[in-house]
Amino acid sequence: MTHTVAALREELTAMAVADHQSSVHANSDDPVEQLAWRRLTARHGDRLNEIMDEYGWPTAELVGEEAARAAWLIAQHADRQLDVQRRALHLMQQAVSAGSASPRELAFLRDRTLVNEGRKQLYGTQIAGVKDGAPIPWPCEEPLRVDELRAEVGIEPFDEYVAKFSTT
């Protein structure tokens, strides 16, 4: 089992590195680059689904902090595999309740899944785009409570967060 977990740790970490290197193509004007990104995230989503079959949510206790974060990133980017995102969200929620996963990362995955379902997000973590140099977030369920909800899970205030996306 130890060897298997070590191999899983390496695999998840390598998947996150490949994701990071390819993510620049996610919104590329080149359809070939976009397709390569979609194929990579689909392959990773499929593999994460297999990992969840075998291990449940890959927590830091199981695979270490870096690989656990990699699993979250893979789920976060499985945008065309809502079943994988929903399953990861469910398993990650259980892990957060047990104190073995990050509430902050769960908040990002919850927002991402809600947006992908065509619903309003809770924490304001998902940005639809940038218009005239200013970031435009996807609609929020409770816009007046966003900073309060963000603080509860350890996310910086909304204005600080969106400033990172500003091009002005």
mmCIF file of C-alpha atoms in Angstrom:
data_model
loop_
_atom_site.group_PDB
_atom_site.id
_atom_site.type_symbol
_atom_site.label_atom_id
_atom_site.label_comp_id
_atom_site.label_asym_id
_atom_site.label_seq_id
_atom_site.Cartn_x
_atom_site.Cartn_y
_atom_site.Cartn_z
ATOM 1 C CA MET A 1 0.000 0.000 0.000
ATOM 2 C CA THR A 2 2.842 2.417 0.853
ATOM 3 C CA HIS A 3 4.365 2.010 -2.601
ATOM 4 C CA THR A 4 0.949 2.561 -4.178
ATOM 5 C CA VAL A 5 0.388 5.755 -2.176
ATOM 6 C CA ALA A 6 3.865 7.021 -3.086
ATOM 7 C CA ALA A 7 3.119 6.344 -6.763
ATOM 8 C CA LEU A 8 -0.249 8.102 -6.410
ATOM 9 C CA ARG A 9 1.466 11.114 -4.802
ATOM 10 C CA GLU A 10 3.915 11.323 -7.728
ATOM 11 C CA GLU A 11 1.147 10.875 -10.308
ATOM 12 C CA LEU A 12 -1.074 13.609 -8.852
ATOM 13 C CA THR A 13 1.864 16.011 -8.572
ATOM 14 C CA ALA A 14 2.913 15.328 -12.184
ATOM 15 C CA MET A 15 -0.678 15.902 -13.337
ATOM 16 C CA ALA A 16 -0.716 19.299 -11.607
ATOM 17 C CA VAL A 17 2.581 20.274 -13.265
ATOM 18 C CA ALA A 18 1.184 19.313 -16.694
ATOM 19 C CA ASP A 19 -2.014 21.229 -15.891
ATOM 20 C CA HIS A 20 -0.051 24.335 -14.918
ATOM 21 C CA GLN A 21 2.083 24.191 -18.067
ATOM 22 C CA SER A 22 -0.942 23.725 -20.327
ATOM 23 C CA SER A 23 -3.372 26.115 -18.579
ATOM 24 C CA VAL A 24 -2.057 29.069 -20.601
ATOM 25 C CA HIS A 25 -3.864 27.479 -23.564
ATOM 26 C CA ALA A 26 -7.272 27.291 -21.840
ATOM 27 C CA ASN A 27 -8.477 30.521 -23.453
ATOM 28 C CA SER A 28 -6.150 30.533 -26.435
ATOM 29 C CA ASP A 29 -7.266 31.971 -29.764
ATOM 30 C CA ASP A 30 -5.714 28.880 -31.354
ATOM 31 C CA PRO A 31 -8.296 26.060 -31.497
ATOM 32 C CA VAL A 32 -5.518 23.441 -31.522
ATOM 33 C CA GLU A 33 -4.129 24.770 -28.216
ATOM 34 C CA GLN A 34 -7.632 24.917 -26.701
ATOM 35 C CA LEU A 35 -8.287 21.345 -27.794
ATOM 36 C CA ALA A 36 -5.004 20.172 -26.236
ATOM 37 C CA TRP A 37 -6.066 21.824 -22.939
ATOM 38 C CA ARG A 38 -9.505 20.190 -23.076
ATOM 39 C CA ARG A 39 -8.021 16.763 -23.776
ATOM 40 C CA LEU A 40 -5.542 17.107 -20.921
ATOM 41 C CA THR A 41 -8.188 18.176 -18.395
ATOM 42 C CA ALA A 42 -10.552 15.404 -19.567
ATOM 43 C CA ARG A 43 -7.807 12.779 -19.230
ATOM 44 C CA HIS A 44 -6.977 14.113 -15.762
ATOM 45 C CA GLY A 45 -10.662 14.202 -14.775
ATOM 46 C CA ASP A 46 -11.082 10.580 -15.845
ATOM 47 C CA ARG A 47 -8.027 9.568 -13.830
ATOM 48 C CA LEU A 48 -9.204 11.512 -10.761
ATOM 49 C CA ASN A 49 -12.498 9.638 -10.991
ATOM 50 C CA GLU A 50 -10.567 6.326 -10.891
ATOM 51 C CA ILE A 51 -8.536 7.579 -7.920
ATOM 52 C CA MET A 52 -11.743 8.541 -6.080
ATOM 53 C CA ASP A 53 -13.103 5.025 -6.803
ATOM 54 C CA GLU A 54 -10.073 3.487 -5.143
ATOM 55 C CA TYR A 55 -9.163 5.950 -2.366
ATOM 56 C CA GLY A 56 -12.040 8.371 -1.872
ATOM 57 C CA TRP A 57 -10.824 11.963 -1.684
ATOM 58 C CA PRO A 58 -6.990 12.076 -1.761
ATOM 59 C CA THR A 59 -6.387 13.957 1.487
ATOM 60 C CA ALA A 60 -3.101 15.435 2.686
ATOM 61 C CA GLU A 61 -2.918 12.664 5.311
ATOM 62 C CA LEU A 62 -2.978 10.102 2.503
ATOM 63 C CA VAL A 63 -0.877 11.706 -0.242
ATOM 64 C CA GLY A 64 0.711 14.816 1.298
ATOM 65 C CA GLU A 65 -0.179 18.511 0.966
ATOM 66 C CA GLU A 66 1.159 19.032 -2.555
ATOM 67 C CA ALA A 67 -0.592 15.992 -4.066
ATOM 68 C CA ALA A 68 -3.842 16.781 -2.218
ATOM 69 C CA ARG A 69 -3.754 20.289 -3.671
ATOM 70 C CA ALA A 70 -3.052 18.735 -7.086
ATOM 71 C CA ALA A 71 -6.201 16.595 -6.775
ATOM 72 C CA TRP A 72 -8.210 19.736 -5.985
ATOM 73 C CA LEU A 73 -6.728 21.538 -9.003
ATOM 74 C CA ILE A 74 -7.605 18.626 -11.278
ATOM 75 C CA ALA A 75 -11.204 18.647 -9.990
ATOM 76 C CA GLN A 76 -11.318 22.437 -10.362
ATOM 77 C CA HIS A 77 -10.330 22.175 -14.038
ATOM 78 C CA ALA A 78 -12.659 19.252 -14.910
ATOM 79 C CA ASP A 79 -15.115 21.826 -16.276
ATOM 80 C CA ARG A 80 -16.541 19.584 -18.982
ATOM 81 C CA GLN A 81 -17.012 16.679 -16.551
ATOM 82 C CA LEU A 82 -19.644 17.911 -14.131
ATOM 83 C CA ASP A 83 -20.104 14.393 -12.756
ATOM 84 C CA VAL A 84 -16.426 14.361 -11.719
ATOM 85 C CA GLN A 85 -16.666 17.871 -10.227
ATOM 86 C CA ARG A 86 -19.835 17.016 -8.290
ATOM 87 C CA ARG A 87 -18.317 13.807 -6.970
ATOM 88 C CA ALA A 88 -15.090 15.557 -5.959
ATOM 89 C CA LEU A 89 -17.152 18.281 -4.285
ATOM 90 C CA HIS A 90 -19.121 15.688 -2.310
ATOM 91 C CA LEU A 91 -16.040 13.738 -1.208
ATOM 92 C CA MET A 92 -14.109 16.908 -0.445
ATOM 93 C CA GLN A 93 -17.036 18.203 1.654
ATOM 94 C CA GLN A 94 -16.843 15.027 3.743
ATOM 95 C CA ALA A 95 -13.077 15.473 4.091
ATOM 96 C CA VAL A 96 -13.511 19.116 5.185
ATOM 97 C CA SER A 97 -16.129 18.045 7.745
ATOM 98 C CA ALA A 98 -13.623 15.500 9.081
ATOM 99 C CA GLY A 99 -10.935 18.209 9.237
ATOM 100 C CA SER A 100 -8.789 16.601 6.538
ATOM 101 C CA ALA A 101 -9.253 19.002 3.600
ATOM 102 C CA SER A 102 -9.128 22.754 3.037
ATOM 103 C CA PRO A 103 -12.386 24.746 3.445
ATOM 104 C CA ARG A 104 -10.832 27.414 1.192
ATOM 105 C CA GLU A 105 -10.226 24.966 -1.660
ATOM 106 C CA LEU A 106 -13.705 23.504 -1.141
ATOM 107 C CA ALA A 107 -15.192 27.010 -1.536
ATOM 108 C CA PHE A 108 -13.410 27.460 -4.885
ATOM 109 C CA LEU A 109 -14.597 24.041 -6.092
ATOM 110 C CA ARG A 110 -18.154 24.740 -4.928
ATOM 111 C CA ASP A 111 -18.232 28.041 -6.856
ATOM 112 C CA ARG A 112 -16.694 26.447 -9.943
ATOM 113 C CA THR A 113 -19.263 23.633 -9.900
ATOM 114 C CA LEU A 114 -22.178 26.046 -9.356
ATOM 115 C CA VAL A 115 -21.046 28.219 -12.284
ATOM 116 C CA ASN A 116 -20.644 25.135 -14.491
ATOM 117 C CA GLU A 117 -24.207 24.162 -13.570
ATOM 118 C CA GLY A 118 -25.393 27.616 -14.664
ATOM 119 C CA ARG A 119 -26.130 28.676 -11.089
ATOM 120 C CA LYS A 120 -24.980 31.642 -8.988
ATOM 121 C CA GLN A 121 -21.767 31.207 -7.014
ATOM 122 C CA LEU A 122 -21.484 31.702 -3.251
ATOM 123 C CA TYR A 123 -17.962 33.015 -2.656
ATOM 124 C CA GLY A 124 -17.285 35.108 -5.761
ATOM 125 C CA THR A 125 -14.205 33.114 -6.740
ATOM 126 C CA GLN A 126 -15.063 32.654 -10.418
ATOM 127 C CA ILE A 127 -14.353 35.488 -12.823
ATOM 128 C CA ALA A 128 -16.289 35.550 -16.110
ATOM 129 C CA GLY A 129 -13.826 37.834 -17.855
ATOM 130 C CA VAL A 130 -12.251 41.267 -17.912
ATOM 131 C CA LYS A 131 -14.001 44.271 -19.469
ATOM 132 C CA ASP A 132 -12.287 47.648 -19.837
ATOM 133 C CA GLY A 133 -9.508 46.396 -17.548
ATOM 134 C CA ALA A 134 -11.908 45.449 -14.743
ATOM 135 C CA PRO A 135 -12.672 41.855 -13.740
ATOM 136 C CA ILE A 136 -16.306 40.756 -14.071
ATOM 137 C CA PRO A 137 -17.268 37.993 -11.631
ATOM 138 C CA TRP A 138 -19.988 35.464 -12.354
ATOM 139 C CA PRO A 139 -23.203 36.409 -10.473
ATOM 140 C CA CYS A 140 -23.264 35.656 -6.743
ATOM 141 C CA GLU A 141 -26.118 34.209 -4.695
ATOM 142 C CA GLU A 142 -25.714 36.729 -1.855
ATOM 143 C CA PRO A 143 -23.534 39.597 -3.141
ATOM 144 C CA LEU A 144 -23.830 41.575 0.098
ATOM 145 C CA ARG A 145 -22.519 38.621 2.161
ATOM 146 C CA VAL A 146 -19.662 37.609 -0.153
ATOM 147 C CA ASP A 147 -16.855 38.996 2.040
ATOM 148 C CA GLU A 148 -18.395 37.467 5.174
ATOM 149 C CA LEU A 149 -18.668 34.057 3.477
ATOM 150 C CA ARG A 150 -15.143 34.382 2.090
ATOM 151 C CA ALA A 151 -13.728 35.210 5.542
ATOM 152 C CA GLU A 152 -15.358 32.069 6.983
ATOM 153 C CA VAL A 153 -13.244 29.878 4.674
ATOM 154 C CA GLY A 154 -10.033 31.926 4.676
ATOM 155 C CA ILE A 155 -10.345 33.751 1.344
ATOM 156 C CA GLU A 156 -9.215 37.376 1.091
ATOM 157 C CA PRO A 157 -11.908 40.088 0.637
ATOM 158 C CA PHE A 158 -13.490 40.203 -2.808
ATOM 159 C CA ASP A 159 -11.964 43.569 -3.817
ATOM 160 C CA GLU A 160 -8.427 42.322 -3.033
ATOM 161 C CA TYR A 161 -9.071 39.110 -4.954
ATOM 162 C CA VAL A 162 -10.440 40.734 -8.119
ATOM 163 C CA ALA A 163 -7.610 43.293 -8.122
ATOM 164 C CA LYS A 164 -5.345 40.377 -9.162
ATOM 165 C CA PHE A 165 -7.328 40.045 -12.386
ATOM 166 C CA SER A 166 -7.354 43.739 -13.237
ATOM 167 C CA THR A 167 -5.433 44.874 -16.285
ATOM 168 C CA THR A 168 -5.608 48.615 -15.578
#
